[in-house]
PDB file of C-alpha atoms and ligand atoms in Angstrom:
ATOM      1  CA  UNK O  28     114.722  -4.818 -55.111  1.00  0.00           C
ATOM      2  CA  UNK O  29     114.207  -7.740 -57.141  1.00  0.00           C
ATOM      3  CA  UNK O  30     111.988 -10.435 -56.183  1.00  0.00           C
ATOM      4  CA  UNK O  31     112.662 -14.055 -57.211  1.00  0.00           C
ATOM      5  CA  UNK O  32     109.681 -16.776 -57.909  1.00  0.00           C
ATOM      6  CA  UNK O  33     110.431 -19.509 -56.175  1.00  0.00           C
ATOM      7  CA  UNK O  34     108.957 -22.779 -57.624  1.00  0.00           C
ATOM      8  CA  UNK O  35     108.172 -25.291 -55.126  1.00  0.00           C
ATOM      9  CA  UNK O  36     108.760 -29.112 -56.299  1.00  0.00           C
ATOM     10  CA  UNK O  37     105.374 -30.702 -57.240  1.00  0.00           C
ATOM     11  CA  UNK O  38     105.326 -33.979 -55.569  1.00  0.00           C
ATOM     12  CA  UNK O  39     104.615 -36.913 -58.239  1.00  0.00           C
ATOM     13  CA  UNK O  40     103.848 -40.365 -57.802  1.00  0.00           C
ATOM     14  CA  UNK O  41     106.784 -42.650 -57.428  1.00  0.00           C
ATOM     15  CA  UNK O  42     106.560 -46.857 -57.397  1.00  0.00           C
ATOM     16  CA  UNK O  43     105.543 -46.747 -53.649  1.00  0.00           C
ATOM     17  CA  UNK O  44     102.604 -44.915 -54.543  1.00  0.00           C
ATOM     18  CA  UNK O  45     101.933 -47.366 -57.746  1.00  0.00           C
ATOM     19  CA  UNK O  46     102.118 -50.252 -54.950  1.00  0.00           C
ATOM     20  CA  UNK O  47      98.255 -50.121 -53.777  1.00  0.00           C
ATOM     21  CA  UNK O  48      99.026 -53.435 -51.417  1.00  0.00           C
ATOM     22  CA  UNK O  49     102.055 -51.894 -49.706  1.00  0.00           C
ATOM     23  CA  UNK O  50      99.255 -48.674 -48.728  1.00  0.00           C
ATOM     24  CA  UNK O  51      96.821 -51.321 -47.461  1.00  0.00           C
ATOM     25  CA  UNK O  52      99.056 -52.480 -44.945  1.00  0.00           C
ATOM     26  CA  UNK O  53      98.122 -54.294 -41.622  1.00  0.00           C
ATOM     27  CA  UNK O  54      97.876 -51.587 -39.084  1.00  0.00           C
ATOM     28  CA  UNK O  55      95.443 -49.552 -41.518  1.00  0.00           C
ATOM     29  CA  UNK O  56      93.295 -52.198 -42.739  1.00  0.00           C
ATOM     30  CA  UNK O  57      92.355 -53.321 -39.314  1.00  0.00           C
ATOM     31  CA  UNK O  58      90.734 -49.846 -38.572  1.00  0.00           C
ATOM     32  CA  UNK O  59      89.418 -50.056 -42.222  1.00  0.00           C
ATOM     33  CA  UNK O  60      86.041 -50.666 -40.428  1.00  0.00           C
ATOM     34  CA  UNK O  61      86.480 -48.458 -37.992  1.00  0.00           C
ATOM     35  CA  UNK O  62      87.195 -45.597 -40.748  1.00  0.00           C
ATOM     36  CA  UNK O  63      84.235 -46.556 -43.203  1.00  0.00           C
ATOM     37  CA  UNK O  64      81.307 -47.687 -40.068  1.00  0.00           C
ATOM     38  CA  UNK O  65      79.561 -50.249 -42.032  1.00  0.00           C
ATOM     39  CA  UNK O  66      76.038 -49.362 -40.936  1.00  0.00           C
ATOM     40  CA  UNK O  67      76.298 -45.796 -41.539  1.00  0.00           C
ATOM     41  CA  UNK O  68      77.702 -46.281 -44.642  1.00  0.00           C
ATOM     42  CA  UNK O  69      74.338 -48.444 -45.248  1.00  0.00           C
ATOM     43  CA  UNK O  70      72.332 -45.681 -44.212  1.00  0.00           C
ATOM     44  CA  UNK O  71      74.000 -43.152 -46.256  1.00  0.00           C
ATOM     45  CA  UNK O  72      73.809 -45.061 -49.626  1.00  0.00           C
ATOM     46  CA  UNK O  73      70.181 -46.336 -48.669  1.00  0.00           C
ATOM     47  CA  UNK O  74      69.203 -48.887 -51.468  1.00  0.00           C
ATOM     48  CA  UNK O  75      70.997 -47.241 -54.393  1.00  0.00           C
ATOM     49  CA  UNK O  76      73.143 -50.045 -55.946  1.00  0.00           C
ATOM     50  CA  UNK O  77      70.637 -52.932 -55.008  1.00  0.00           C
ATOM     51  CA  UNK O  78      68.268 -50.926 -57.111  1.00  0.00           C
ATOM     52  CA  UNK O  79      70.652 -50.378 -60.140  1.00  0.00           C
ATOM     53  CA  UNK O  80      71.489 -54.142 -59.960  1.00  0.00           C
ATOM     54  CA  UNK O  81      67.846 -55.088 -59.699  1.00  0.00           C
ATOM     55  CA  UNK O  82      66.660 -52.247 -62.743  1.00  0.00           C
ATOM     56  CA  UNK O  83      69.285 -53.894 -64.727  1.00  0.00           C
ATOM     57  CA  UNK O  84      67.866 -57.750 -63.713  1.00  0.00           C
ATOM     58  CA  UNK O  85      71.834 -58.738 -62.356  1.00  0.00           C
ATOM     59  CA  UNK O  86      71.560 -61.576 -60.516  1.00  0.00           C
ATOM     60  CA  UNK O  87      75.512 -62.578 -60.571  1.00  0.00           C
ATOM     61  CA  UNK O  88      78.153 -59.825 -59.716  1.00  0.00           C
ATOM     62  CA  UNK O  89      81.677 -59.525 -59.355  1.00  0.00           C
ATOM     63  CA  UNK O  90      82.750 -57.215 -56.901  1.00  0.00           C
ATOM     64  CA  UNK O  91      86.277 -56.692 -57.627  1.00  0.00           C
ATOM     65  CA  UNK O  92      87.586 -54.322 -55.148  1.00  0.00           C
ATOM     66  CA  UNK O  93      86.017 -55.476 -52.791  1.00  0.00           C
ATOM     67  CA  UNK O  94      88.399 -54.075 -49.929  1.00  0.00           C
ATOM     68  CA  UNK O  95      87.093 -55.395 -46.652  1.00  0.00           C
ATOM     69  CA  UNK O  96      83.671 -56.883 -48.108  1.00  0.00           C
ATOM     70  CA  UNK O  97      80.958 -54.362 -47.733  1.00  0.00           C
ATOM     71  CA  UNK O  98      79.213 -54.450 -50.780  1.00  0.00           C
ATOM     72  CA  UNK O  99      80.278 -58.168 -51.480  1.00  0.00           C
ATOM     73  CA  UNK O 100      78.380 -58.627 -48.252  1.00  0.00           C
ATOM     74  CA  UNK O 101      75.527 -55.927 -49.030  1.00  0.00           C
ATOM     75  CA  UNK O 102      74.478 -57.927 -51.983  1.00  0.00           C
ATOM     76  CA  UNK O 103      74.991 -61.053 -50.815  1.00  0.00           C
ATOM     77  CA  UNK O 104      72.249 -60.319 -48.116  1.00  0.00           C
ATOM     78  CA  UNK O 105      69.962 -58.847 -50.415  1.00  0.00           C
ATOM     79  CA  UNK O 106      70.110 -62.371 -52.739  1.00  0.00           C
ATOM     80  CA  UNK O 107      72.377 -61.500 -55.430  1.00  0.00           C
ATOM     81  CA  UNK O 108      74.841 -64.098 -56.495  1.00  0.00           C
ATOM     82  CA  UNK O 109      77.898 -62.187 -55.178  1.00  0.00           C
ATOM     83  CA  UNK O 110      81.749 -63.304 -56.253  1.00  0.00           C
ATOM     84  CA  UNK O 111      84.466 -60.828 -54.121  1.00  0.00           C
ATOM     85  CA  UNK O 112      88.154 -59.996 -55.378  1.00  0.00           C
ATOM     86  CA  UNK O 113      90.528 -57.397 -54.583  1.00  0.00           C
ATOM     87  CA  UNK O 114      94.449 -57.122 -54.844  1.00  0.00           C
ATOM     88  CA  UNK O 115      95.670 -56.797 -51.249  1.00  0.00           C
ATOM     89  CA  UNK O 116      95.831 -59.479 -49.124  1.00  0.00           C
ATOM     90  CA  UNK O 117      95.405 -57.883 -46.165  1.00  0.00           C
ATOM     91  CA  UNK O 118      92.150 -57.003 -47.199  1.00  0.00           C
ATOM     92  CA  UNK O 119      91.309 -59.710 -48.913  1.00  0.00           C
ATOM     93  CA  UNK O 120      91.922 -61.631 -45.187  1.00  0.00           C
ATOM     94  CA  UNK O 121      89.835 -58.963 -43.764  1.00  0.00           C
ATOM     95  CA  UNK O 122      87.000 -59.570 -45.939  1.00  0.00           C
ATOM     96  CA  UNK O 123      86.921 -62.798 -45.113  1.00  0.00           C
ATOM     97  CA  UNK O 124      86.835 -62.666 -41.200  1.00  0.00           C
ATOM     98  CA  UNK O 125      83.765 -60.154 -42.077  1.00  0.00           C
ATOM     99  CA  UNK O 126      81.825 -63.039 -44.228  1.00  0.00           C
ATOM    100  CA  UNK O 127      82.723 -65.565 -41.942  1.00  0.00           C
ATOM    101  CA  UNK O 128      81.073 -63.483 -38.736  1.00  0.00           C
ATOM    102  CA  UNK O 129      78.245 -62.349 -40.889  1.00  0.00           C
ATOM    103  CA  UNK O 130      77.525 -66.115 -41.893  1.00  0.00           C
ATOM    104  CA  UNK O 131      78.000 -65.479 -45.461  1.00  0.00           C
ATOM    105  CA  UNK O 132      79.243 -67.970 -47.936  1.00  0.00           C
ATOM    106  CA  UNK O 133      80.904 -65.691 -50.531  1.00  0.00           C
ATOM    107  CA  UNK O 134      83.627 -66.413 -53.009  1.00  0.00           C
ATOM    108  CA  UNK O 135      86.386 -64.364 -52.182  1.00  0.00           C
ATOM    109  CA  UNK O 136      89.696 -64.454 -54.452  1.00  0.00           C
ATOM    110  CA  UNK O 137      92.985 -62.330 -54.196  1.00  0.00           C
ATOM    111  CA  UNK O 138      93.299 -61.097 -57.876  1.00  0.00           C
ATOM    112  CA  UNK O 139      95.201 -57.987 -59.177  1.00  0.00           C
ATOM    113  CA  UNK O 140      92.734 -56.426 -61.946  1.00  0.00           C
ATOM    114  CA  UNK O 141      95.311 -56.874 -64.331  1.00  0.00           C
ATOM    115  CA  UNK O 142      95.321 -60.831 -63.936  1.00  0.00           C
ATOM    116  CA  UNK O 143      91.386 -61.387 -63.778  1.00  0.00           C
ATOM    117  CA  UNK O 144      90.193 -63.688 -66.388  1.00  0.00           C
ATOM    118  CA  UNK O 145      86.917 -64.726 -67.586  1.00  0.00           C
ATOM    119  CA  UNK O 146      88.038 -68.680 -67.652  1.00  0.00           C
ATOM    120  CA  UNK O 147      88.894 -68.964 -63.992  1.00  0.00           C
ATOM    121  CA  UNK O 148      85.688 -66.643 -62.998  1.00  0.00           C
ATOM    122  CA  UNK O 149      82.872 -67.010 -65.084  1.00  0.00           C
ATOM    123  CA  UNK O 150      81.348 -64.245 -66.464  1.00  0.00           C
ATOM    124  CA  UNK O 151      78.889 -61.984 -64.706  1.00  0.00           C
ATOM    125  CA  UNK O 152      75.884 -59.462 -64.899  1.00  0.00           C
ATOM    126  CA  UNK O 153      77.585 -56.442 -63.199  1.00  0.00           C
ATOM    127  CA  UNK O 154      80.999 -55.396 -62.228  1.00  0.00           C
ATOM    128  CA  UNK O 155      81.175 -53.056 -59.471  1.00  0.00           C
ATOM    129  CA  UNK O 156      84.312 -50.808 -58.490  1.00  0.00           C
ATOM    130  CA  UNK O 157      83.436 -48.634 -55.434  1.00  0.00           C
ATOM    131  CA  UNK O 158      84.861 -46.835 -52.917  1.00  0.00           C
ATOM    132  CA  UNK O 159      87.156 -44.763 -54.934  1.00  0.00           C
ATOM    133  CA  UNK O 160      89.541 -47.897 -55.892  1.00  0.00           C
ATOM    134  CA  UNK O 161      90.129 -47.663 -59.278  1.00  0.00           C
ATOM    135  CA  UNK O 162      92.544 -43.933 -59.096  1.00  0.00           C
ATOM    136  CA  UNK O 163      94.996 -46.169 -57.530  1.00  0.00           C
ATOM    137  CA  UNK O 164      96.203 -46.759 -61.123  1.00  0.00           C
ATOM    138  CA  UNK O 165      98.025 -43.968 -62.150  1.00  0.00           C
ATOM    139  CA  UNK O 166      98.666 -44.560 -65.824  1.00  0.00           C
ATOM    140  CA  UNK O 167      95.799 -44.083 -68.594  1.00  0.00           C
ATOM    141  CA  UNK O 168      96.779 -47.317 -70.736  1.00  0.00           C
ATOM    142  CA  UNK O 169      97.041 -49.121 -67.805  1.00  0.00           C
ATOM    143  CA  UNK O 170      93.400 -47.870 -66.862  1.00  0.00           C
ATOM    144  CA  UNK O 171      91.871 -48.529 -69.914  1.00  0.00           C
ATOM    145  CA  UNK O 172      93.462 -52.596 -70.149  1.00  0.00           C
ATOM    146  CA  UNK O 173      92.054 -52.797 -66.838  1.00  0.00           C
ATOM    147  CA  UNK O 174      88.062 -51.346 -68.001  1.00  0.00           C
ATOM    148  CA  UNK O 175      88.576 -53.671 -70.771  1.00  0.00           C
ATOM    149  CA  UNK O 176      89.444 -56.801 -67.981  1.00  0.00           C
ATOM    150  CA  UNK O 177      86.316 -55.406 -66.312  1.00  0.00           C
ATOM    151  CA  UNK O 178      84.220 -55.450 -70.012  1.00  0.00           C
ATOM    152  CA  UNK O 179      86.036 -59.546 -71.238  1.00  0.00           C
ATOM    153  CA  UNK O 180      84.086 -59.956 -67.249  1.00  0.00           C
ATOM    154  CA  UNK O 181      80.520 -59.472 -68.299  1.00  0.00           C
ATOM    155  CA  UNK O 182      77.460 -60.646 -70.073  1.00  0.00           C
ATOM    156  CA  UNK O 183      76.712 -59.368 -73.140  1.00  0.00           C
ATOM    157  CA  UNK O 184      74.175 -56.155 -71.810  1.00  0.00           C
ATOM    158  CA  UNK O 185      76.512 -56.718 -68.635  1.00  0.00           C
ATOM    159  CA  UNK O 186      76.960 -53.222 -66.421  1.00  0.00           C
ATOM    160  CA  UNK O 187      79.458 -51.772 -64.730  1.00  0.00           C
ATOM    161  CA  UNK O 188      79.523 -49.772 -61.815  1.00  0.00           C
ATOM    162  CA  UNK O 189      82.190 -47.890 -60.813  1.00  0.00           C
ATOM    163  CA  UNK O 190      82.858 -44.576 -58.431  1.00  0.00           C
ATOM    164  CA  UNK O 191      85.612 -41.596 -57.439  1.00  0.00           C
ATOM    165  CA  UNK O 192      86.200 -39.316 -55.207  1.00  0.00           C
ATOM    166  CA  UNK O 193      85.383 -36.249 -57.276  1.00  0.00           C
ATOM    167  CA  UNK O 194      89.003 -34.905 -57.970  1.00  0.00           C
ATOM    168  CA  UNK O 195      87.057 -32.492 -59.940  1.00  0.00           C
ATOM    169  CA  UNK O 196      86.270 -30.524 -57.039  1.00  0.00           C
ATOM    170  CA  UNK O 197      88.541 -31.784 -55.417  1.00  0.00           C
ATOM    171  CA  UNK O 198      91.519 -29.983 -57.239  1.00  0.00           C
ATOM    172  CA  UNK O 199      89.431 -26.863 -57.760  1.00  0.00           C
ATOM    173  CA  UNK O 200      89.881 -26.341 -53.926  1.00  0.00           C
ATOM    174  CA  UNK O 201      86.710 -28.025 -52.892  1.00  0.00           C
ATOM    175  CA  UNK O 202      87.108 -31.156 -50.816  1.00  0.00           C
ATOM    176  CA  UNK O 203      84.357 -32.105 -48.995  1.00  0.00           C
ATOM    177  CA  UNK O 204      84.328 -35.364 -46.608  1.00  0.00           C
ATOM    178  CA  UNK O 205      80.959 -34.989 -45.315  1.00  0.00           C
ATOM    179  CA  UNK O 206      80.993 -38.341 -43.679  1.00  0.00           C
ATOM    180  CA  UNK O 207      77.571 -39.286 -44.510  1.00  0.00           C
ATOM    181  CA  UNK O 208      78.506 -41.653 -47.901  1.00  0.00           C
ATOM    182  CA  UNK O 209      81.881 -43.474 -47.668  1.00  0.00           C
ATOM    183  CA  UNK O 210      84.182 -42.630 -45.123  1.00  0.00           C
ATOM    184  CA  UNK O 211      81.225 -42.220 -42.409  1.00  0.00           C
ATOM    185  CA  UNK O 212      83.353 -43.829 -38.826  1.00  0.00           C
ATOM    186  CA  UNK O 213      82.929 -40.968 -35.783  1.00  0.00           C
ATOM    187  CA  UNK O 214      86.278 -40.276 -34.730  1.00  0.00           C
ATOM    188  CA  UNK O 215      88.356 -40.128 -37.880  1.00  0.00           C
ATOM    189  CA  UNK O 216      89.105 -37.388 -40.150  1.00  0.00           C
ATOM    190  CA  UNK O 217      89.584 -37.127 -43.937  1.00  0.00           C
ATOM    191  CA  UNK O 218      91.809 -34.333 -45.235  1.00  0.00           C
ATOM    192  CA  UNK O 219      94.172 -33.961 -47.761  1.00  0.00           C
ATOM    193  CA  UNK O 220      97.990 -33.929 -48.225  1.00  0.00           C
ATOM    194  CA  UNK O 221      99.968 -33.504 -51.452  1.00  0.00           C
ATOM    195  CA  UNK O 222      97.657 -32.446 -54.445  1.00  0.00           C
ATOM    196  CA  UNK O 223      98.655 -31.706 -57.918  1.00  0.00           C
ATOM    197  CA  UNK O 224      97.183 -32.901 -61.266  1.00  0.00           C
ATOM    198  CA  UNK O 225      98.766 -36.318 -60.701  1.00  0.00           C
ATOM    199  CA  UNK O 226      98.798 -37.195 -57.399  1.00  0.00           C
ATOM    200  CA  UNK O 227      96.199 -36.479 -54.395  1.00  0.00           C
ATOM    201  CA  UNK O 228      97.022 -37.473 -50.722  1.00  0.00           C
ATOM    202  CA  UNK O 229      94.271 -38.281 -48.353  1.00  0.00           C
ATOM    203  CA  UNK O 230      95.199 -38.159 -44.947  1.00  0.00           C
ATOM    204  CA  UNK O 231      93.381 -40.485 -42.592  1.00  0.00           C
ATOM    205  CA  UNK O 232      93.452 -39.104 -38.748  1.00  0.00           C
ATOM    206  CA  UNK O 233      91.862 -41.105 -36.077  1.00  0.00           C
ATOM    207  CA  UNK O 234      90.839 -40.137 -32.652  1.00  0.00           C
ATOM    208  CA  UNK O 235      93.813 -41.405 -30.795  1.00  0.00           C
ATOM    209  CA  UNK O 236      96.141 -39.657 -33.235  1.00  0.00           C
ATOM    210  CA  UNK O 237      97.107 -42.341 -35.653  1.00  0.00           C
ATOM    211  CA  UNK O 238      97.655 -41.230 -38.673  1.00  0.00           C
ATOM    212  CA  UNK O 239      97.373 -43.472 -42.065  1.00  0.00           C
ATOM    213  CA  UNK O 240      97.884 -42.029 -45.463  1.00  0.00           C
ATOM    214  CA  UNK O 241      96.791 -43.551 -49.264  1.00  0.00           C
ATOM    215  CA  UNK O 242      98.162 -41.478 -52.588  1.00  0.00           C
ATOM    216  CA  UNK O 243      95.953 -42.040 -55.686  1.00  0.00           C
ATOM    217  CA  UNK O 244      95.625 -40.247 -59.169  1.00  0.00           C
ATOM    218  CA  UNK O 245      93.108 -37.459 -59.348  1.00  0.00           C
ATOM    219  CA  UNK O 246      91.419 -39.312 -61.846  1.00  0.00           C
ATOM    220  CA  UNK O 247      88.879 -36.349 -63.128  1.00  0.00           C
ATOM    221  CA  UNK O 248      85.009 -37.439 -64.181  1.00  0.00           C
ATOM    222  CA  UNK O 249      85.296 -36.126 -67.680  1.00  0.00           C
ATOM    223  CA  UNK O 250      88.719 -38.580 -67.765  1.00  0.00           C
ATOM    224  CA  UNK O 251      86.769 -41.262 -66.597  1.00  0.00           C
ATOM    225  CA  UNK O 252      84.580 -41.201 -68.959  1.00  0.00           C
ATOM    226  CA  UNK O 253      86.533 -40.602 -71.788  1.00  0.00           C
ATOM    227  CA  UNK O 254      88.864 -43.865 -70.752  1.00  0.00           C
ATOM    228  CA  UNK O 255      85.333 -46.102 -70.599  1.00  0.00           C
ATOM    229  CA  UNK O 256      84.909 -45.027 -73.992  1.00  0.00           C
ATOM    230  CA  UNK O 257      88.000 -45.839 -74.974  1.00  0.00           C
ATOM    231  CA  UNK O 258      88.308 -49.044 -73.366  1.00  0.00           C
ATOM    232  CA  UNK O 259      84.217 -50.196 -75.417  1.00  0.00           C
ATOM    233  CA  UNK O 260      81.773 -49.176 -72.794  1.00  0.00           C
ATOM    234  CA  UNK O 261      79.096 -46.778 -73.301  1.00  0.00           C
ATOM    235  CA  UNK O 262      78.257 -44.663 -70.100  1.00  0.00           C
ATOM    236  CA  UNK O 263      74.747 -45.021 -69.348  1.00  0.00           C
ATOM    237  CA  UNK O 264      74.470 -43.025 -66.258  1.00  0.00           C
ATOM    238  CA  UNK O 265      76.025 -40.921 -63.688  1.00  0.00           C
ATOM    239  CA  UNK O 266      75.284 -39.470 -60.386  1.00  0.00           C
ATOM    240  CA  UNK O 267      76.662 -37.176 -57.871  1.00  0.00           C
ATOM    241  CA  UNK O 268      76.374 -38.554 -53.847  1.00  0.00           C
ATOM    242  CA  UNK O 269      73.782 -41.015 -55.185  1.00  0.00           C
ATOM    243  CA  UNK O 270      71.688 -38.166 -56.651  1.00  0.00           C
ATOM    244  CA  UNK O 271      71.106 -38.145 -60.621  1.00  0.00           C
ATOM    245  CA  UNK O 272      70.933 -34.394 -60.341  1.00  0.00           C
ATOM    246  CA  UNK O 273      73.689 -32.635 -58.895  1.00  0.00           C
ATOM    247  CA  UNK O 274      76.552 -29.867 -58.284  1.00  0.00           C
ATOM    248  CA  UNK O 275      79.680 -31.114 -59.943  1.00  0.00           C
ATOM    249  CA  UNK O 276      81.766 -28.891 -58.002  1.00  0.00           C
ATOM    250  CA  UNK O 277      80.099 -30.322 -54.688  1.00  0.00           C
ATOM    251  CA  UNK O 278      79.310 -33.574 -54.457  1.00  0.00           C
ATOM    252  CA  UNK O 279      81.810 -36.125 -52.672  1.00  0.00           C
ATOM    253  CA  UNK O 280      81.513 -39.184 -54.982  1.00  0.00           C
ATOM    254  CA  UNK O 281      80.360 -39.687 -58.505  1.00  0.00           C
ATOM    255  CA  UNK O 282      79.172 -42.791 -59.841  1.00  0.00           C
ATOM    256  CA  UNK O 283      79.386 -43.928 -63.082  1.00  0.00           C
ATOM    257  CA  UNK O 284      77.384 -46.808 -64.687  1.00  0.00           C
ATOM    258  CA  UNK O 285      78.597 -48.199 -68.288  1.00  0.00           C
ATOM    259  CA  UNK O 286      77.643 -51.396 -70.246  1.00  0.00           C
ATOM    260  CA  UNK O 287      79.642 -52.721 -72.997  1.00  0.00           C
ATOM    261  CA  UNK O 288      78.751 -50.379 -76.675  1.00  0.00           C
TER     262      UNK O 288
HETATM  263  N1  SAM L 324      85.550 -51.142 -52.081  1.00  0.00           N
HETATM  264  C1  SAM L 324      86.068 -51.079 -50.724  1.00  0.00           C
HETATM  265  C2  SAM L 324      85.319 -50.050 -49.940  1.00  0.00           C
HETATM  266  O1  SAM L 324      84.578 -49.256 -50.554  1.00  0.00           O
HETATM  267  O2  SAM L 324      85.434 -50.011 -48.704  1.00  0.00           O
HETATM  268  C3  SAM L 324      87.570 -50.788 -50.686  1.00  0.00           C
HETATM  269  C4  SAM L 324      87.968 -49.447 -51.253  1.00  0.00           C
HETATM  270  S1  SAM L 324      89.683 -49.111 -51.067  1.00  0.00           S
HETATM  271  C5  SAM L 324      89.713 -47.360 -51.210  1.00  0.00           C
HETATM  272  C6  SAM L 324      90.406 -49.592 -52.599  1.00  0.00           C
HETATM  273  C7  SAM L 324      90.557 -51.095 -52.771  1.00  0.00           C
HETATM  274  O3  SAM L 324      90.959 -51.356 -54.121  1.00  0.00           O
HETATM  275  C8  SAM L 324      91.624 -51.707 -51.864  1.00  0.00           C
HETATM  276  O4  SAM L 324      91.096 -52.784 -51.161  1.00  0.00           O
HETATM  277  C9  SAM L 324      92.723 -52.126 -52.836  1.00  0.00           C
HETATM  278  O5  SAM L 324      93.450 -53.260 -52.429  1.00  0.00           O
HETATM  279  C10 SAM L 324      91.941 -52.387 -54.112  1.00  0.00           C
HETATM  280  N2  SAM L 324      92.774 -52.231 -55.315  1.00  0.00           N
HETATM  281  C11 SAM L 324      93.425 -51.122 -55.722  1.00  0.00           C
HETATM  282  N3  SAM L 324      94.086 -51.358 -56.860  1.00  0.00           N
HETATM  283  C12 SAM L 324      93.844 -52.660 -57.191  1.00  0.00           C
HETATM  284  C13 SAM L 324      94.269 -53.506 -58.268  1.00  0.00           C
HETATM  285  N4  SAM L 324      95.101 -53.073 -59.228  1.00  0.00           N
HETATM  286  N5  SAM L 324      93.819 -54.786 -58.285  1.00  0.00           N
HETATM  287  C14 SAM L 324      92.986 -55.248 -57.312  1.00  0.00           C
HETATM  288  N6  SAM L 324      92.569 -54.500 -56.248  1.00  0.00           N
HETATM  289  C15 SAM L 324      93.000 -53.216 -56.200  1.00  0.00           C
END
């Protein structure tokens, strides 16, 4: 008998996906804290970009995804001279209610990466881009105008620091969440949906059963670096879960720090 191969549709991303604002909508940013548990996120990343920032003598820093503040407010409590952004202004209200309770008097703008400019915002020491933001861009030339937005941003000697997911293991069939770096809130599981060379699906379920999805590009490490490169930054470091050495088929995040070549 003959047996047919049948070739399942791989899911790609369509303008919904492309539309990071429309992900970040109400009813999932306000369990945004809930999903990332600000203190043991603290514990987890221990003093790792406070000391990057202070080995690098960055006093002023732009932290332009900054989602619902955490670093922006991080940094800001350790003395740096912070500036927050991000594009969706949901978060960018939930940020705010954060600084406000926290006491901290933090610039906080709602700017799409593609529209930031160096004449409305000064220029700055370091550029940070954590929690896995930046794969919500799904095309490379888009990518790379956006690393150069981040490079017209800094000081001359400026650095940038910016982190993933590792889609590296993750497509090779590893996904960890281990819940000890980023996504550290008891309750709520991480696990994955749709995943194919351009698109990955994390699936956010929380104890009471709601369920809130965001669909990024499985931006790989070596791609990462090779867009930094093209976009005139030199990458000066990386690390795996905080950790200089490490398993690039294991570790949850990697880090990247550049500074313009
Ligand atoms: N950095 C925060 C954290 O670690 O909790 C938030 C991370 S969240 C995964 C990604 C953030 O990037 C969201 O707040 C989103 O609005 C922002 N973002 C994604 N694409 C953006 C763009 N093109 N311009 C500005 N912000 C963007």
């Amino acid at each position: 008998m003959e047996t047919k191969s049948v070739r399942l549709p791989v899911a790609v991303a369509d303008g919904l996906d492309q539309d990071y604002a429309r992900q970040y909508h109400e009813d999932f940013v306000k369990r945004w804290d809930e999903l990332i548990d600000w203190n043991k996120r603290a514990q987890g990343e221990g003093a790792f970009f406070i000391e990057r920032l202070l080995r690098d003598g960055a006093c002023r820093v732009f932290d332009a995804s900054t989602g619902s503040g955490f670093h922006a407010a991080q940094l800001c409590a350790a003395g740096f001279d912070v500036v927050a952004c991000d594009g969706s202004p949901t978060m960018v209200r939930c940020a705010d209610a954060n600084f406000k309770r926290r006491g901290l008097n933090i610039p906080l703008h709602c700017y799409d990466w593609r529209e930031l400019d160096p004449r409305l915002l000064g220029t700055f020491d370091a550029v940070l881009c954590l929690g896995s933001s930046f794969c919500h861009l799904f095309d490379g030339g888009e990518r790379i105008d956006v690393l150069r937005q981040f490079r017209q941003l800094l000081k001359p000697g400026g650095t940038l620091l910016i982190d993933q997911r590792n889609f590296q293991a993750i497509l090779a069939g590893h996904f960890s969440s281990s819940g000890r770096y980023y996504y550290c809130g008891k309750g709520v599981s991480v696990s994955l949906g749709e995943l194919n060379p351009s698109l990955c699906e994390f699936v956010y379920t929380f104890a009471d059963g709601a369920c809130y999805r965001l669909r990024v590009f499985p931006i790989l490490p070596s791609q990462l670096r090779q867009e930094l490169a093209a976009a005139g930054f030199s990458v000066t470091g990386s690390w795996g879960d905080f950790a200089s050495v490490y398993d690039p088929l294991r570790a949850d995040f990697i880090i990247h720090q550049a500074t313009p070549a």
